[in-house]
mmCIF file of C-alpha atoms in Angstrom:
data_model
loop_
_atom_site.group_PDB
_atom_site.id
_atom_site.type_symbol
_atom_site.label_atom_id
_atom_site.label_comp_id
_atom_site.label_asym_id
_atom_site.label_seq_id
_atom_site.Cartn_x
_atom_site.Cartn_y
_atom_site.Cartn_z
ATOM 1 C CA UNK C 1 40.287 -18.023 136.677
ATOM 2 C CA UNK C 2 43.821 -19.372 136.480
ATOM 3 C CA UNK C 3 44.557 -22.457 134.405
ATOM 4 C CA UNK C 4 45.403 -25.715 136.194
ATOM 5 C CA UNK C 5 49.063 -26.171 136.958
ATOM 6 C CA UNK C 6 50.758 -28.606 134.591
ATOM 7 C CA UNK C 7 51.980 -31.683 136.496
ATOM 8 C CA UNK C 8 55.766 -32.021 136.498
ATOM 9 C CA UNK C 9 55.785 -35.807 136.658
ATOM 10 C CA UNK C 10 54.109 -37.960 134.025
ATOM 11 C CA UNK C 11 51.942 -40.965 134.663
ATOM 12 C CA UNK C 12 53.835 -44.209 134.348
ATOM 13 C CA UNK C 13 53.399 -46.266 131.190
ATOM 14 C CA UNK C 14 53.392 -50.007 130.700
ATOM 15 C CA UNK C 15 56.122 -51.831 128.762
ATOM 16 C CA UNK C 16 53.545 -52.804 126.124
ATOM 17 C CA UNK C 17 52.866 -49.130 125.415
ATOM 18 C CA UNK C 18 56.451 -48.421 124.330
ATOM 19 C CA UNK C 19 55.495 -49.437 120.783
ATOM 20 C CA UNK C 20 53.420 -46.266 120.482
ATOM 21 C CA UNK C 21 56.569 -44.144 120.671
ATOM 22 C CA UNK C 22 57.232 -44.685 116.984
ATOM 23 C CA UNK C 23 53.639 -44.258 115.870
ATOM 24 C CA UNK C 24 51.043 -41.538 116.280
ATOM 25 C CA UNK C 25 49.877 -41.701 119.894
ATOM 26 C CA UNK C 26 46.603 -40.350 121.168
ATOM 27 C CA UNK C 27 47.208 -36.661 122.021
ATOM 28 C CA UNK C 28 45.984 -37.330 125.554
ATOM 29 C CA UNK C 29 48.749 -39.900 125.920
ATOM 30 C CA UNK C 30 51.526 -38.038 124.106
ATOM 31 C CA UNK C 31 52.749 -36.159 127.180
ATOM 32 C CA UNK C 32 53.235 -39.372 129.120
ATOM 33 C CA UNK C 33 55.130 -40.908 126.214
ATOM 34 C CA UNK C 34 57.304 -37.814 125.825
ATOM 35 C CA UNK C 35 58.284 -37.771 129.485
ATOM 36 C CA UNK C 36 58.745 -41.534 129.693
ATOM 37 C CA UNK C 37 61.069 -41.659 126.699
ATOM 38 C CA UNK C 38 63.013 -38.617 127.918
ATOM 39 C CA UNK C 39 63.508 -40.109 131.377
ATOM 40 C CA UNK C 40 64.509 -43.440 129.842
ATOM 41 C CA UNK C 41 67.375 -41.713 128.035
ATOM 42 C CA UNK C 42 68.206 -39.420 130.916
ATOM 43 C CA UNK C 43 67.179 -40.810 134.339
ATOM 44 C CA UNK C 44 66.185 -38.157 136.876
ATOM 45 C CA UNK C 45 67.148 -39.996 140.048
ATOM 46 C CA UNK C 46 64.592 -39.981 142.839
ATOM 47 C CA UNK C 47 62.136 -38.152 140.566
ATOM 48 C CA UNK C 48 62.244 -40.985 138.042
ATOM 49 C CA UNK C 49 58.767 -42.010 136.873
ATOM 50 C CA UNK C 50 59.723 -44.798 134.475
ATOM 51 C CA UNK C 51 59.881 -48.416 135.504
ATOM 52 C CA UNK C 52 63.167 -50.253 134.793
ATOM 53 C CA UNK C 53 61.473 -52.609 132.314
ATOM 54 C CA UNK C 54 60.059 -49.668 130.366
ATOM 55 C CA UNK C 55 63.467 -47.986 130.278
ATOM 56 C CA UNK C 56 65.086 -51.197 129.042
ATOM 57 C CA UNK C 57 62.577 -51.515 126.204
ATOM 58 C CA UNK C 58 62.947 -47.882 125.183
ATOM 59 C CA UNK C 59 66.749 -48.108 125.123
ATOM 60 C CA UNK C 60 66.510 -51.296 123.079
ATOM 61 C CA UNK C 61 64.219 -49.490 120.630
ATOM 62 C CA UNK C 62 66.726 -46.644 120.305
ATOM 63 C CA UNK C 63 69.589 -49.093 119.777
ATOM 64 C CA UNK C 64 67.668 -50.935 117.054
ATOM 65 C CA UNK C 65 65.962 -48.080 115.220
ATOM 66 C CA UNK C 66 67.708 -44.892 116.302
ATOM 67 C CA UNK C 67 66.290 -41.994 118.264
ATOM 68 C CA UNK C 68 64.432 -40.242 115.428
ATOM 69 C CA UNK C 69 61.076 -41.927 116.015
ATOM 70 C CA UNK C 70 61.196 -41.371 119.754
ATOM 71 C CA UNK C 71 62.223 -37.744 119.267
ATOM 72 C CA UNK C 72 58.912 -37.141 117.491
ATOM 73 C CA UNK C 73 57.167 -37.585 120.840
ATOM 74 C CA UNK C 74 59.000 -34.498 122.156
ATOM 75 C CA UNK C 75 57.840 -32.056 119.474
ATOM 76 C CA UNK C 76 55.053 -30.442 121.532
ATOM 77 C CA UNK C 77 56.797 -30.631 124.911
ATOM 78 C CA UNK C 78 57.269 -27.239 126.606
ATOM 79 C CA UNK C 79 60.822 -25.893 126.595
ATOM 80 C CA UNK C 80 61.041 -26.016 130.393
ATOM 81 C CA UNK C 81 60.614 -29.796 130.538
ATOM 82 C CA UNK C 82 63.081 -32.625 130.013
ATOM 83 C CA UNK C 83 61.553 -33.774 126.701
ATOM 84 C CA UNK C 84 61.421 -30.152 125.548
ATOM 85 C CA UNK C 85 65.127 -29.737 126.284
ATOM 86 C CA UNK C 86 65.941 -33.011 124.543
ATOM 87 C CA UNK C 87 63.950 -31.917 121.491
ATOM 88 C CA UNK C 88 66.031 -28.748 121.202
ATOM 89 C CA UNK C 89 69.234 -30.710 121.692
ATOM 90 C CA UNK C 90 68.125 -33.209 119.070
ATOM 91 C CA UNK C 91 67.464 -30.418 116.574
ATOM 92 C CA UNK C 92 70.846 -28.835 117.296
ATOM 93 C CA UNK C 93 72.595 -32.201 116.891
ATOM 94 C CA UNK C 94 70.783 -32.894 113.635
ATOM 95 C CA UNK C 95 71.599 -29.442 112.282
ATOM 96 C CA UNK C 96 75.299 -29.977 112.956
ATOM 97 C CA UNK C 97 75.123 -33.457 111.410
ATOM 98 C CA UNK C 98 73.120 -32.545 108.322
ATOM 99 C CA UNK C 99 74.541 -29.091 107.582
ATOM 100 C CA UNK C 100 78.250 -29.376 108.547
ATOM 101 C CA UNK C 101 79.481 -26.785 106.060
ATOM 102 C CA UNK C 102 76.876 -24.192 107.038
ATOM 103 C CA UNK C 103 77.502 -24.745 110.733
ATOM 104 C CA UNK C 104 81.287 -24.592 110.250
ATOM 105 C CA UNK C 105 80.924 -21.330 108.308
ATOM 106 C CA UNK C 106 78.902 -19.671 111.025
ATOM 107 C CA UNK C 107 81.036 -21.035 113.844
ATOM 108 C CA UNK C 108 84.236 -19.926 112.120
ATOM 109 C CA UNK C 109 82.871 -16.412 111.655
ATOM 110 C CA UNK C 110 81.886 -16.238 115.334
ATOM 111 C CA UNK C 111 85.334 -17.398 116.451
ATOM 112 C CA UNK C 112 87.074 -14.795 114.249
ATOM 113 C CA UNK C 113 84.975 -12.008 115.707
ATOM 114 C CA UNK C 114 85.693 -13.207 119.248
ATOM 115 C CA UNK C 115 89.417 -13.367 118.523
ATOM 116 C CA UNK C 116 89.410 -9.884 116.985
ATOM 117 C CA UNK C 117 87.666 -8.584 120.109
ATOM 118 C CA UNK C 118 90.242 -10.447 122.248
ATOM 119 C CA UNK C 119 87.532 -12.399 124.019
ATOM 120 C CA UNK C 120 88.993 -15.124 126.221
ATOM 121 C CA UNK C 121 88.163 -18.678 125.173
ATOM 122 C CA UNK C 122 85.879 -19.800 122.413
ATOM 123 C CA UNK C 123 82.486 -21.513 122.308
ATOM 124 C CA UNK C 124 82.403 -25.287 122.355
ATOM 125 C CA UNK C 125 82.973 -26.620 118.835
ATOM 126 C CA UNK C 126 80.196 -28.129 116.724
ATOM 127 C CA UNK C 127 81.911 -31.518 116.902
ATOM 128 C CA UNK C 128 81.940 -31.431 120.710
ATOM 129 C CA UNK C 129 78.286 -30.368 120.882
ATOM 130 C CA UNK C 130 77.308 -33.182 118.534
ATOM 131 C CA UNK C 131 79.371 -35.723 120.444
ATOM 132 C CA UNK C 132 77.696 -34.764 123.712
ATOM 133 C CA UNK C 133 74.201 -35.056 122.269
ATOM 134 C CA UNK C 134 75.086 -38.298 120.481
ATOM 135 C CA UNK C 135 75.764 -39.881 123.852
ATOM 136 C CA UNK C 136 72.694 -38.456 125.572
ATOM 137 C CA UNK C 137 70.350 -39.409 122.726
ATOM 138 C CA UNK C 138 71.714 -42.948 122.751
ATOM 139 C CA UNK C 139 71.091 -43.205 126.503
ATOM 140 C CA UNK C 140 74.826 -43.534 127.144
ATOM 141 C CA UNK C 141 75.778 -40.349 128.923
ATOM 142 C CA UNK C 142 74.211 -37.932 131.370
ATOM 143 C CA UNK C 143 76.848 -37.267 134.022
ATOM 144 C CA UNK C 144 77.180 -33.596 133.064
ATOM 145 C CA UNK C 145 73.946 -32.927 131.252
ATOM 146 C CA UNK C 146 73.647 -29.460 132.778
ATOM 147 C CA UNK C 147 77.065 -28.662 131.318
ATOM 148 C CA UNK C 148 76.008 -29.889 127.882
ATOM 149 C CA UNK C 149 72.899 -27.716 128.052
ATOM 150 C CA UNK C 150 75.004 -24.695 129.022
ATOM 151 C CA UNK C 151 77.523 -25.358 126.249
ATOM 152 C CA UNK C 152 74.697 -25.797 123.743
ATOM 153 C CA UNK C 153 73.089 -22.560 124.910
ATOM 154 C CA UNK C 154 76.372 -20.678 124.489
ATOM 155 C CA UNK C 155 76.943 -22.260 121.079
ATOM 156 C CA UNK C 156 73.488 -21.232 119.839
ATOM 157 C CA UNK C 157 73.839 -17.761 121.355
ATOM 158 C CA UNK C 158 77.232 -17.051 119.800
ATOM 159 C CA UNK C 159 76.155 -18.208 116.347
ATOM 160 C CA UNK C 160 72.749 -16.599 116.712
ATOM 161 C CA UNK C 161 74.390 -13.300 117.608
ATOM 162 C CA UNK C 162 75.669 -13.139 114.044
ATOM 163 C CA UNK C 163 72.729 -14.755 112.276
ATOM 164 C CA UNK C 164 69.668 -15.485 114.382
ATOM 165 C CA UNK C 165 67.819 -17.319 111.602
ATOM 166 C CA UNK C 166 68.257 -21.042 112.153
ATOM 167 C CA UNK C 167 66.473 -22.871 109.333
ATOM 168 C CA UNK C 168 65.683 -20.575 106.422
ATOM 169 C CA UNK C 169 63.074 -22.626 104.554
ATOM 170 C CA UNK C 170 59.842 -24.362 105.490
ATOM 171 C CA UNK C 171 60.884 -27.140 103.104
ATOM 172 C CA UNK C 172 63.998 -28.017 105.087
ATOM 173 C CA UNK C 173 63.919 -31.375 106.882
ATOM 174 C CA UNK C 174 64.529 -29.587 110.195
ATOM 175 C CA UNK C 175 61.842 -26.945 109.711
ATOM 176 C CA UNK C 176 59.829 -26.967 112.950
ATOM 177 C CA UNK C 177 58.165 -24.416 115.190
ATOM 178 C CA UNK C 178 61.430 -24.240 117.138
ATOM 179 C CA UNK C 179 63.771 -23.725 114.193
ATOM 180 C CA UNK C 180 61.562 -21.481 112.041
ATOM 181 C CA UNK C 181 60.409 -18.874 114.608
ATOM 182 C CA UNK C 182 61.812 -15.342 114.774
ATOM 183 C CA UNK C 183 65.412 -15.242 116.049
ATOM 184 C CA UNK C 184 65.227 -19.016 116.445
ATOM 185 C CA UNK C 185 68.822 -19.606 117.508
ATOM 186 C CA UNK C 186 68.749 -16.878 120.149
ATOM 187 C CA UNK C 187 65.379 -18.050 121.476
ATOM 188 C CA UNK C 188 66.668 -21.611 121.671
ATOM 189 C CA UNK C 189 69.829 -20.449 123.418
ATOM 190 C CA UNK C 190 67.727 -18.806 126.133
ATOM 191 C CA UNK C 191 65.590 -21.913 126.538
ATOM 192 C CA UNK C 192 68.597 -24.202 126.820
ATOM 193 C CA UNK C 193 70.126 -21.913 129.438
ATOM 194 C CA UNK C 194 66.923 -22.074 131.485
ATOM 195 C CA UNK C 195 66.851 -25.862 131.081
ATOM 196 C CA UNK C 196 70.457 -26.107 132.299
ATOM 197 C CA UNK C 197 69.582 -24.182 135.428
ATOM 198 C CA UNK C 198 66.477 -26.301 135.985
ATOM 199 C CA UNK C 199 68.366 -29.556 135.575
ATOM 200 C CA UNK C 200 71.126 -28.412 137.940
ATOM 201 C CA UNK C 201 68.469 -27.543 140.519
ATOM 202 C CA UNK C 202 66.692 -30.868 140.068
ATOM 203 C CA UNK C 203 63.434 -29.478 138.697
ATOM 204 C CA UNK C 204 63.689 -30.371 135.000
ATOM 205 C CA UNK C 205 61.400 -33.385 134.532
#
């Protein structure tokens, strides 16, 4: 017997329920919160399932307290959903922010190899990736989200091609199921590429 198909659109939440985004919501409610917060930061047009008042309150919460608490609601979201894509982008942004020297080392090595092989162009820089996600995670930019997902996928793929381990220790602040799995950077690159295609086709909710 096949399992029930996962709904692509979440149930709407009330403005009063926004407060649960920074707490520990009931697991049965966590999916709705994850999708609501993701769509508040990145509206999905005619597929939008978040009321304007809810979006306003979520954006105000992000402006006041940052996105970290809200990002926790995305942890268990599947990779092929909007909150799942935002979770991977958040982790990539935080890695660049918290480990600038390590990221610069890996990126520099990847660029040198590409130049030696006379590959045209170079992957988007860590600073540009971070800047793009800074805007998205603040709810201030989504005009070319598919492009940011593609650039992030390429970035993770190029670096992962040299060293696929993302976070090396379970004690690291960014140690999660996404960052600590086998070939984490390459796996994340593939997921971001799929998310970019889904968003461009209007099916990433």
